[in-house]
Coordinates of C-alpha atoms (C1' of nucleotides) in Angstrom, one line a residue:
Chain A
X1 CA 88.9 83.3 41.7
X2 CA 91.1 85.2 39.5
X3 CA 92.4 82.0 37.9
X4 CA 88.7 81.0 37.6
X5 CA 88.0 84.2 36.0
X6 CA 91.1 84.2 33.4
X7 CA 90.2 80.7 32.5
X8 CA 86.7 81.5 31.8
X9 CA 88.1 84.9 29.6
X10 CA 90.3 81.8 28.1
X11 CA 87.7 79.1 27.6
X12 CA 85.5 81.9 25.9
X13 CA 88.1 82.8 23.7
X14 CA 89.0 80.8 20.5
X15 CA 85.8 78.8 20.1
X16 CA 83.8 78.2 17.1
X17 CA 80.3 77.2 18.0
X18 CA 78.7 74.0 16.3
X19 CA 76.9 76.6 13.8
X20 CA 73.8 77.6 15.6
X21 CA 71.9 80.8 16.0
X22 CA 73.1 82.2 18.4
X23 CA 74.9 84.8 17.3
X24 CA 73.6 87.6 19.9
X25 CA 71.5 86.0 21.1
X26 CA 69.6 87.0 18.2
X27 CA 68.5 83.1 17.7
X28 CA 67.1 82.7 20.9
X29 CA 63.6 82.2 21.4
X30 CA 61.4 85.0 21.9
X31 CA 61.9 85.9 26.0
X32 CA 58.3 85.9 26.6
X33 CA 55.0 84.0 26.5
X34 CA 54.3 80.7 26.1
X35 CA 56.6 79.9 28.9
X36 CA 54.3 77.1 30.5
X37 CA 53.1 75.2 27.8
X38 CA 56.1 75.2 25.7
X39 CA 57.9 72.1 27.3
X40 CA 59.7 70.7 24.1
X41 CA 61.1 74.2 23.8
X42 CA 62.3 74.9 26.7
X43 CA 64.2 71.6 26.4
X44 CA 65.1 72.5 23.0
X45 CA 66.9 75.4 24.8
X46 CA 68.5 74.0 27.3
X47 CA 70.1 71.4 25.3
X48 CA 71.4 74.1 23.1
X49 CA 72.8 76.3 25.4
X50 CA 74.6 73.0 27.5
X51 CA 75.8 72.3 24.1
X52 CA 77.1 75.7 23.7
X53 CA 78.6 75.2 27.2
X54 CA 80.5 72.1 26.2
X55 CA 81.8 73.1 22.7
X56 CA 82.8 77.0 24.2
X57 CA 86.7 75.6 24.1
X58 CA 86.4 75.7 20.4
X59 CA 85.1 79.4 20.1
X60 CA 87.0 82.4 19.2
X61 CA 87.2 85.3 21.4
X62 CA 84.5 87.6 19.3
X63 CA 82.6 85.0 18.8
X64 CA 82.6 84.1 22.5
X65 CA 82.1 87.4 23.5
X66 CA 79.3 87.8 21.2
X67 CA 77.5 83.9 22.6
X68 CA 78.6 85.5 26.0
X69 CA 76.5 88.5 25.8
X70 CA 74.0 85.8 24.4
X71 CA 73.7 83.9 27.3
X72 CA 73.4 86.6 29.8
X73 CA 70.4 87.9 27.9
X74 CA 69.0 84.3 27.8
X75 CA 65.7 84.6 29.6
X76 CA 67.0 81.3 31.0
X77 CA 69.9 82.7 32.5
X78 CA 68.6 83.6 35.8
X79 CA 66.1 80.3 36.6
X80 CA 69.6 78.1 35.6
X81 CA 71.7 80.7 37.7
X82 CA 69.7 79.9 40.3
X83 CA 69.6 76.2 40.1
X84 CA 72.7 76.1 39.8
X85 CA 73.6 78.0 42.8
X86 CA 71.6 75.8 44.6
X87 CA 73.4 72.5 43.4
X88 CA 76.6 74.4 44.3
X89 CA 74.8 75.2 47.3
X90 CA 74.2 71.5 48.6
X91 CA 77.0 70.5 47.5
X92 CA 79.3 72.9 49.2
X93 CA 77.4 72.4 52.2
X94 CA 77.9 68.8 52.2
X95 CA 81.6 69.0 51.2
X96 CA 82.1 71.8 54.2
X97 CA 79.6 70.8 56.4
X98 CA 81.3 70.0 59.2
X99 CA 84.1 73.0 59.2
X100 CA 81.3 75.1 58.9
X101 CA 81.1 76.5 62.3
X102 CA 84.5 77.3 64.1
X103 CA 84.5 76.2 67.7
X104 CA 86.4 79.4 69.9
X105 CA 90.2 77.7 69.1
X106 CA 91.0 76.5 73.0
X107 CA 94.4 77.6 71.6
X108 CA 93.5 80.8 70.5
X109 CA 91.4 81.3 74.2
X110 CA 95.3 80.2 75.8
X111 CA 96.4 83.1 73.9
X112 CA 94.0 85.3 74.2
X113 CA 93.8 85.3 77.8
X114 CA 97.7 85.5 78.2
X115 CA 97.9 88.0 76.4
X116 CA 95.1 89.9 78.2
X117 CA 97.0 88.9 81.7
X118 CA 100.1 90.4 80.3
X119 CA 98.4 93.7 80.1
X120 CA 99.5 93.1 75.9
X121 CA 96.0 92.9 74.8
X122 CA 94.6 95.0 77.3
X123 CA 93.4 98.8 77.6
X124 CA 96.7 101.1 76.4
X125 CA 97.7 102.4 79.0
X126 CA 97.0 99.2 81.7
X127 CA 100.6 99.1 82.5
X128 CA 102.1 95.9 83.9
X129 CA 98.7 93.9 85.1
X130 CA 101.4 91.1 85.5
X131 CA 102.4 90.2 88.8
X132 CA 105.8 91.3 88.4
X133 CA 104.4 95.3 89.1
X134 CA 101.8 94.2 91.7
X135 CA 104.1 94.4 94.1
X136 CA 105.5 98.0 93.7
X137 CA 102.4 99.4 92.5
X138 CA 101.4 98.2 96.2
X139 CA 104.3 99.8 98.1
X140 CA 103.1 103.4 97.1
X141 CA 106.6 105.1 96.7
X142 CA 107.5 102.4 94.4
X143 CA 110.2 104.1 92.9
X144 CA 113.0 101.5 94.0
X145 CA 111.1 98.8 92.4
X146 CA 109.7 100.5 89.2
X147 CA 113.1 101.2 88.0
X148 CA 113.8 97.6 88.1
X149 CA 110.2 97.3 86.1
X150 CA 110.8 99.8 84.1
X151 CA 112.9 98.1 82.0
X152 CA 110.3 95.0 81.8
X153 CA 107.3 97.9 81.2
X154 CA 109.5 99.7 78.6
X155 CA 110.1 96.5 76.7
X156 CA 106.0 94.9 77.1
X157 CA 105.0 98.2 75.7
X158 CA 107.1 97.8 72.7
X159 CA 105.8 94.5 72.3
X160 CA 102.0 95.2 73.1
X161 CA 102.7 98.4 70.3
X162 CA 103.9 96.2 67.7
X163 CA 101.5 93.7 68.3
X164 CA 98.9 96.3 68.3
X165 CA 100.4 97.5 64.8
X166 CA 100.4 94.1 63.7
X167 CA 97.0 93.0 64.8
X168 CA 95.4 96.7 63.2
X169 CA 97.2 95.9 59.7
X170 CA 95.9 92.6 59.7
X171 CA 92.6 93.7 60.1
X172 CA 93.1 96.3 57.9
X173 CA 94.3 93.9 55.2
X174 CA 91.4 91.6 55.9
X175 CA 88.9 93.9 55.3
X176 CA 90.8 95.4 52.4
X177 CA 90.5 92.0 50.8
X178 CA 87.2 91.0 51.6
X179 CA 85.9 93.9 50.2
X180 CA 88.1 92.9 47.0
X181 CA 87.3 89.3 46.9
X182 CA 83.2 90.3 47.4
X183 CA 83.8 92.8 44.5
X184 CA 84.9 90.5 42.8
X185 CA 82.6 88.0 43.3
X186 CA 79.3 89.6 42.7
X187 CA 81.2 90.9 39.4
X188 CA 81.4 87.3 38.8
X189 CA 77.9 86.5 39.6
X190 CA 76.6 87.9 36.8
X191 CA 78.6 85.4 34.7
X192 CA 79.1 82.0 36.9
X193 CA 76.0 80.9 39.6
X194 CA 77.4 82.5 42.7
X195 CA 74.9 82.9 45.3
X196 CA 75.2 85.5 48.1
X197 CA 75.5 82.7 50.5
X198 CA 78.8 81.6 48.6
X199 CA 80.4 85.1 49.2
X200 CA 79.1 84.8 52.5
X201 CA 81.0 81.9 53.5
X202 CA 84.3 82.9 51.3
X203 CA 84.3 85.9 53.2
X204 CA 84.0 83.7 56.1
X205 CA 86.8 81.8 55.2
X206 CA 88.9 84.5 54.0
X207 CA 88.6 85.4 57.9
X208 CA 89.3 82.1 59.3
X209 CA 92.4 82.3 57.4
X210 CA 93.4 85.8 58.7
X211 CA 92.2 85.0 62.1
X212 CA 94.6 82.4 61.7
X213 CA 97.3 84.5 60.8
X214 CA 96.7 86.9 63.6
X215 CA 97.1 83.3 66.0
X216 CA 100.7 83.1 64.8
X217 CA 100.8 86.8 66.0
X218 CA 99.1 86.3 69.1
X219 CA 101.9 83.6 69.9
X220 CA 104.7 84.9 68.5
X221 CA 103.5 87.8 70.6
X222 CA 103.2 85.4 73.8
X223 CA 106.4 84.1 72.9
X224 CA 108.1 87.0 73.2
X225 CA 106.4 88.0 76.7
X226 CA 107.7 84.8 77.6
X227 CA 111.2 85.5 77.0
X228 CA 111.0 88.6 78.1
X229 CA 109.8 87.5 81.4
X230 CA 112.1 84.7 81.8
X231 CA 114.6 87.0 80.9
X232 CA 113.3 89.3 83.1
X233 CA 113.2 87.1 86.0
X234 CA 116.1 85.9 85.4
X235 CA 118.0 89.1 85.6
X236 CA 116.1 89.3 89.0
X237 CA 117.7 86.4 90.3
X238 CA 121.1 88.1 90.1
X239 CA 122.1 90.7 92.5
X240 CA 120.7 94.2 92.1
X241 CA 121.4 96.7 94.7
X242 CA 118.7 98.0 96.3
X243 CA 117.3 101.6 95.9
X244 CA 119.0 104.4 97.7
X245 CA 116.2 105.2 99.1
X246 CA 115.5 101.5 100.3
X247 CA 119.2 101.6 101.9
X248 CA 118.7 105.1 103.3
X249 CA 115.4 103.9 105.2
X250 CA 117.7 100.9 106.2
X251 CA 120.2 102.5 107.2
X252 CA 117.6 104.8 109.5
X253 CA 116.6 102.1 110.9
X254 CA 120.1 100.3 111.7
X255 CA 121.8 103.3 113.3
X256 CA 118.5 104.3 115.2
X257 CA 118.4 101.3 116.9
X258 CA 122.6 100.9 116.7
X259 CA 122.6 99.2 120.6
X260 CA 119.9 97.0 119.3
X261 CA 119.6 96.2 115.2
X262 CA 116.9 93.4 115.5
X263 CA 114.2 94.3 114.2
X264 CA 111.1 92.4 115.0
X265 CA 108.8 90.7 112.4
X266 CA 106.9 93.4 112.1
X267 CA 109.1 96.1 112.0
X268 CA 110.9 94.2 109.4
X269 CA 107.7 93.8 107.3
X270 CA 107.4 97.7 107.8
X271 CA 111.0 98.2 106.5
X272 CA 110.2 95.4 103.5
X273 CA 106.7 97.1 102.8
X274 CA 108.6 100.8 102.9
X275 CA 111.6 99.4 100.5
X276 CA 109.7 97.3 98.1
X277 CA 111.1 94.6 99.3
X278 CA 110.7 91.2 100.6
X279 CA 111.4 90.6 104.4
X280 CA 114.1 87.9 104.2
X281 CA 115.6 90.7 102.1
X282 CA 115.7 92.9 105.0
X283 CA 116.7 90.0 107.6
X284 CA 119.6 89.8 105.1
X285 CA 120.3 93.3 104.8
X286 CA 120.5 93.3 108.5
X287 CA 122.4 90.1 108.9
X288 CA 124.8 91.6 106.4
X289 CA 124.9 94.8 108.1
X290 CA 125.3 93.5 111.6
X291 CA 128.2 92.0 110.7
X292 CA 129.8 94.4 109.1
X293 CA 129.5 97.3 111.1
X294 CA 130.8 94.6 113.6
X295 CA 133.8 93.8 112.2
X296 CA 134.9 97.3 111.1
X297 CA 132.9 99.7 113.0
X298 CA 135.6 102.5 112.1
X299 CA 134.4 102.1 108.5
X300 CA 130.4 103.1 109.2
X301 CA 131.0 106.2 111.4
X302 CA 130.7 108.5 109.3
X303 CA 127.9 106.8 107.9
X304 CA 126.6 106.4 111.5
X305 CA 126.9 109.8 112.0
X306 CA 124.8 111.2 109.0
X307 CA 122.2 108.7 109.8
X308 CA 122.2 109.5 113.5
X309 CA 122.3 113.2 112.9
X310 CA 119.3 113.1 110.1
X311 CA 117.2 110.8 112.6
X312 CA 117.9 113.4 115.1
X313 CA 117.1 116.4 113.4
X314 CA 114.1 115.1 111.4
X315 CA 112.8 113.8 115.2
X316 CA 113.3 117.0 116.7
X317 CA 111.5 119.2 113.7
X318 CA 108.7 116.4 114.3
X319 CA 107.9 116.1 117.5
X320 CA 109.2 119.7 118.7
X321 CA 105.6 120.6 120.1
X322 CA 105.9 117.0 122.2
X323 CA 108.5 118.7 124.3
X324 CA 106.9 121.5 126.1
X325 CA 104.6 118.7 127.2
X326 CA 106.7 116.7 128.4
X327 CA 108.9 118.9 130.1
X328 CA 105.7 119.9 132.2
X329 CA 106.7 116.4 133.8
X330 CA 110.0 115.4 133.8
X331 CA 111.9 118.2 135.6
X332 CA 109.4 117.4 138.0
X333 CA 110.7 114.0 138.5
X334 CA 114.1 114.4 140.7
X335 CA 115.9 111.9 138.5
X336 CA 114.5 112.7 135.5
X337 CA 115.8 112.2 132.4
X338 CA 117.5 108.9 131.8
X339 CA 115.0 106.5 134.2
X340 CA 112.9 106.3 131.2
X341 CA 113.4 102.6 131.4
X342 CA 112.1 103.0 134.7
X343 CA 108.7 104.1 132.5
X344 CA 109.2 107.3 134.4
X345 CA 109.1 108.9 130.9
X346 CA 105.6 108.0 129.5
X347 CA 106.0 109.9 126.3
X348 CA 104.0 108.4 123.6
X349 CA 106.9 107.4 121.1
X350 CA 110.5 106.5 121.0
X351 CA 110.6 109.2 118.9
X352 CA 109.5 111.5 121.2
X353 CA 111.9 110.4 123.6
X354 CA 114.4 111.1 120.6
X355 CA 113.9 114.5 120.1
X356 CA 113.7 115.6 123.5
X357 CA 116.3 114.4 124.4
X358 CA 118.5 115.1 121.6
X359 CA 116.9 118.7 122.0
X360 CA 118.1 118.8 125.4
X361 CA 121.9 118.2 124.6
X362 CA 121.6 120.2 121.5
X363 CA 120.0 123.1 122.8
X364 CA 122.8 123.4 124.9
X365 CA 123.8 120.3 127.4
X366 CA 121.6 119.8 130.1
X367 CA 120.8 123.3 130.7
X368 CA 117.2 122.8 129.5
X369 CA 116.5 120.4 132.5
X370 CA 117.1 121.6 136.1
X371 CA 119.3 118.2 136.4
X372 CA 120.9 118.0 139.6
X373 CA 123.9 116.7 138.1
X374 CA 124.4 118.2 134.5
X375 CA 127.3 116.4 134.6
X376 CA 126.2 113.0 135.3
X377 CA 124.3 112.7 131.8
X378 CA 126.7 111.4 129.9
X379 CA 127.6 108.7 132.4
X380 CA 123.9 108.2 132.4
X381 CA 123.6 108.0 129.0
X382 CA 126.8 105.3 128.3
X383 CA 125.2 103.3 131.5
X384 CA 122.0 103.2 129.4
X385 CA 123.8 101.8 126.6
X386 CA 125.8 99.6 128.8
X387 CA 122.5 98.2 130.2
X388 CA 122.4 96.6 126.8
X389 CA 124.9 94.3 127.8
X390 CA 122.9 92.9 130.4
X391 CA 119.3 93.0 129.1
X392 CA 118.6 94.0 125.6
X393 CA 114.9 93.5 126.9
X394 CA 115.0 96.0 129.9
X395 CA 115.4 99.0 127.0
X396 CA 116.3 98.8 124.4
X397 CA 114.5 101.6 123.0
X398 CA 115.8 103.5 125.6
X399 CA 119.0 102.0 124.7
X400 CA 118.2 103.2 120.5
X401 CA 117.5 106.4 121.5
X402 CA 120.8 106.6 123.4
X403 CA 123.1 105.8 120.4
X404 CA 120.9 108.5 118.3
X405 CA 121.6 111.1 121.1
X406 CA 124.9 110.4 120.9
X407 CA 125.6 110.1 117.3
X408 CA 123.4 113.5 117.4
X409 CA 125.6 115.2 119.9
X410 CA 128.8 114.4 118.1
X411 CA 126.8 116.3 115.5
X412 CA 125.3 118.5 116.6
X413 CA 127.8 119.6 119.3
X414 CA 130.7 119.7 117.4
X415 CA 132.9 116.6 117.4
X416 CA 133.0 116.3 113.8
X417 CA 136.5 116.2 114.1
X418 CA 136.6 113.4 115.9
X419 CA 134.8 111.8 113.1
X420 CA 137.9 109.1 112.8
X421 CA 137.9 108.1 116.8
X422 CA 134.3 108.9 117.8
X423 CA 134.3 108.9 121.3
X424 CA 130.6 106.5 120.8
X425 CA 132.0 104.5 118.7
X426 CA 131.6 101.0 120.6
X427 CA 128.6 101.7 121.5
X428 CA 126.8 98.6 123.1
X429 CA 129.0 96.4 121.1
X430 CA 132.1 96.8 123.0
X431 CA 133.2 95.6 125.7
X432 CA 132.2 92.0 125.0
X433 CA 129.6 92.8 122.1
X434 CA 126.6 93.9 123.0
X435 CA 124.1 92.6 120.3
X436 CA 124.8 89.0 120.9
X437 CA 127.8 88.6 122.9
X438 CA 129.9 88.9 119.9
X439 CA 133.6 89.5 120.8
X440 CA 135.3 91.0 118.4
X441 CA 135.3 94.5 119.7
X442 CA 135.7 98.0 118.8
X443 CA 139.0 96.9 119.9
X444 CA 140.4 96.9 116.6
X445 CA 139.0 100.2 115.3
X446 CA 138.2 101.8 118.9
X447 CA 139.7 104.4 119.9
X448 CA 139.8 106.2 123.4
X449 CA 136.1 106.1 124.9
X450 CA 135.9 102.5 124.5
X451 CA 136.8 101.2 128.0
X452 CA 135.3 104.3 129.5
X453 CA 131.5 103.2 128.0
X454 CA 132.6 100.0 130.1
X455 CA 132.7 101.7 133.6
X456 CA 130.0 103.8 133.5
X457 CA 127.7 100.5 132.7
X458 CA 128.5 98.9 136.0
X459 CA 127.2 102.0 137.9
X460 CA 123.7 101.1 136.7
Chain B
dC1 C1' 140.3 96.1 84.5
dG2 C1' 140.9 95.6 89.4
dT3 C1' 138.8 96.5 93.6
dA4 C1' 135.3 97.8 96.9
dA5 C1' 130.6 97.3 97.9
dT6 C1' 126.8 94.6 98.4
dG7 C1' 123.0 91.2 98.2
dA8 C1' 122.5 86.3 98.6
dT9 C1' 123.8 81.7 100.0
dT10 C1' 125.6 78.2 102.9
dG11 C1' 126.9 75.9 107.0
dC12 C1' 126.8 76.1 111.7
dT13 C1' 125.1 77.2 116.4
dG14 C1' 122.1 77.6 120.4
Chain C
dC1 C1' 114.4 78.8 113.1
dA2 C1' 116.9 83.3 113.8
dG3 C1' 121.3 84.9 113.7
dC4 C1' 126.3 84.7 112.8
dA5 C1' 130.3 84.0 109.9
dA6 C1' 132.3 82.9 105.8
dT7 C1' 131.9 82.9 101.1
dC8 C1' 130.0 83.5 96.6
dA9 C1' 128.5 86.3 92.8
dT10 C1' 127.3 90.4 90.9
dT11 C1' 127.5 95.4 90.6
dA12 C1' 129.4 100.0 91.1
dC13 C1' 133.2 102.7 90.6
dG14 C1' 137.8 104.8 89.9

DNA sequence: CGTAATGATTGCTG
DNA sequence: CAGCAATCATTACG
């Protein structure tokens, strides 16, 4: 248009018209009257002013100016304005025709709706709508696997920002230019037949051709998601240690249930669901720990310890009021306390079972109970775990709850010195391995209560 | 940088 | 197919 514009300026310049009146349009036929009935006239002026078209080239700039000025006062101008327009009009339309309407760009729809499912398009603050943050966002604590996200959100925010910069300065610029080129156009109109439709469908291609710009956004944006998802992914696939507070629930778990460490389906779910992560992760975790605690047994007691004694303490803050009920039966029971296998015990929760018993030895040995045999308990309690070597069906929550106590006791009453050669340490594993006949015993790390675990088991 | 820790994989077994 | 045992590969740490 500008061209257009400066080679109109140009053509107008430097011409010499073929010596007629029109110097300001002072020549021209009077603008009114005998419009109708004046055919040969009217001719007359059209064939002038088309003459004064095709000689313009030759004109001088005054000159041109001056015929210029001429031809907009023409009382012509407007009834050739428009017939001209309309010639432009049909054939524009016929040229165009067929790009005239733009079908919604599959291409464009691809993008759009990526984008839109990478949360990059979406509201501002939709967060990861991606799958990759489904699954924390469903765990509730989440905070194991949002630090893994975080990264991935941090760096899809940058990206939706910058492509939310982009996309507003390309608007911005459209419309900046739109209004410029439709300035500049109905300036024009008053010199060259532009109709309104003809600004119309410039502007309507001036915004196909940004739309089309803000396309190569919209995929170098999608681009980028990709390969920050692939990336992303990627960087999954390799090793990342789990939370702490995925390994501390874990590790709850494992030394809570030390005699017996296989946790069912569901309670593995419950541990994948509680650690943000998957289940075969936690059958690994526990295969892996299994095996380690196995083979060097001396290596996790401390760690048994802590875990024992927080399991222990947390139980007993919890389920403190559960006690005075339950006491209300078992003293009754001669043999009380350790024939909960026997269902003797129908407290409502290992847990329960947990804390009372752990409150029994911790608030002072067997004192608590009117035991016939205070003394017998700890026999009791290693025949309970060595039952494990028989059974792991009979009780093995019994059997759980019997490493807690234990681990709790060393706490609680005082053996932390014994930390290095815990007097539990084999626990149902020794002897011959108690989780799955495993030999290699504590043997190697046990110290002195080992063999003595072993006795008691074969009084049961 | 070396080493321990640790999650995952593989091959094998019952 | 779950679990064990060995091993790999990566990460954390001093």
């Amino acid at each position: 248009m500008m061209e257009e514009q400066a080679r109109i300026m140009q053509a107008l310049s430097g011409v010499t018209l073929a010596g007629h009146s029109v110097q300001g349009g002072m020549g021209l036929p009077p603008p009114h009257g005998h419009e109708g009935t004046d055919g040969d006239g009217r001719k007359q002026d059209i064939g002038d002013i088309l003459h004064q078209i095709m000689t313009i080239t030759d004109q001088s700039l005054d000159e041109a100016q001056a015929k210029k000025h001429g031809l907009n006062c023409h009382r012509m101008k407007p009834a050739l304005f428009s017939v001209l327009c309309e010639i432009k009009e049909k054939t524009g339309l016929s040229i165009r025709g067929a790009q005239e309407q733009d079908p919604p760009d599959p291409q464009l729809m691809r993008l759009d709706n990526m984008l839109l499912a990478e949360g990059v398009s979406g509201p501002e603050k939709g967060g990861g709508s991606a799958a990759a943050t489904a699954a924390a966002a469903a765990a509730g604590g989440g905070a194991d696997n949002s630090i893994e996200h975080s990264d991935y959100r941090a760096k899809l925010t940058q990206i939706r920002q910058i492509y939310h910069t982009e996309l507003e300065k390309y608007e911005q610029a459209c419309n900046e230019f739109t209004t410029h080129v439709m300035n500049l156009l109905r300036e024009q109109s008053r010199t060259r037949p532009i109709s309104p439709k003809e600004i119309e469908r410039m502007v309507g291609i001036i915004h196909r051709k940004f739309s089309s710009i803000q396309m190569q956004l919209k995929q170098s944006t999608c681009e980028a998601v990709m390969i920050l998802r692939s990336r992303f992914l990627d960087a999954r696939r390799k090793r990342r240690n789990f939370s702490k507070q995925a390994t501390e629930i874990l590790n709850e778990y494992f030394y809570s249930h030390l005699s017996n460490p296989y946790p069912s389906e569901e309670a593995k779910e419950e541990l994948a669901k509680k650690c943000s992560i998957t289940v075969s992760q936690v059958s690994n975790w526990f295969g892996n720990k299994r095996i380690r605690y196995k083979k060097n047994i001396g290596k996790f007691q401390e760690e048994a310890n802590l875990y024992a004694a927080k399991t222990a303490v947390t139980a007993t803050h919890a389920v403190a009021a559960a006690i005075h009920n339950s006491q209300a039966n078992s003293p009754t029971t001669p043999n009380s306390g350790f024939q909960m296998k026997d269902e003797e015990f129908q407290l409502d929760s290992a847990e329960s079972k947990n804390s009372l018993l752990t409150n029994m030895f911790t608030a002072g040995s067997s004192a608590s109970f009117s035991l016939p045999n205070s003394g017998d308990m700890f026999m009791s309690m290693q025949s309970l775990n060595g039952a494990s070597y028989q059974g792991a069906q009979v009780g093995t929550n019994v059997q759980s709850q019997g490493d807690t106590i234990h681990h709790a006791i060393s706490q609680t009453v005082g053996y932390n010195d014994g930390l290095r050669h815990p007097m539990y340490s084999p626990h149902s594993l020794n002897g011959n391995g108690g989780w799955h006949g495993a030999p290699t015993p504590s043997s190697v790390t046990s110290p002195n209560e080992g063999p003595g675990s072993v006795h008691s088991d074969t009084s049961n």
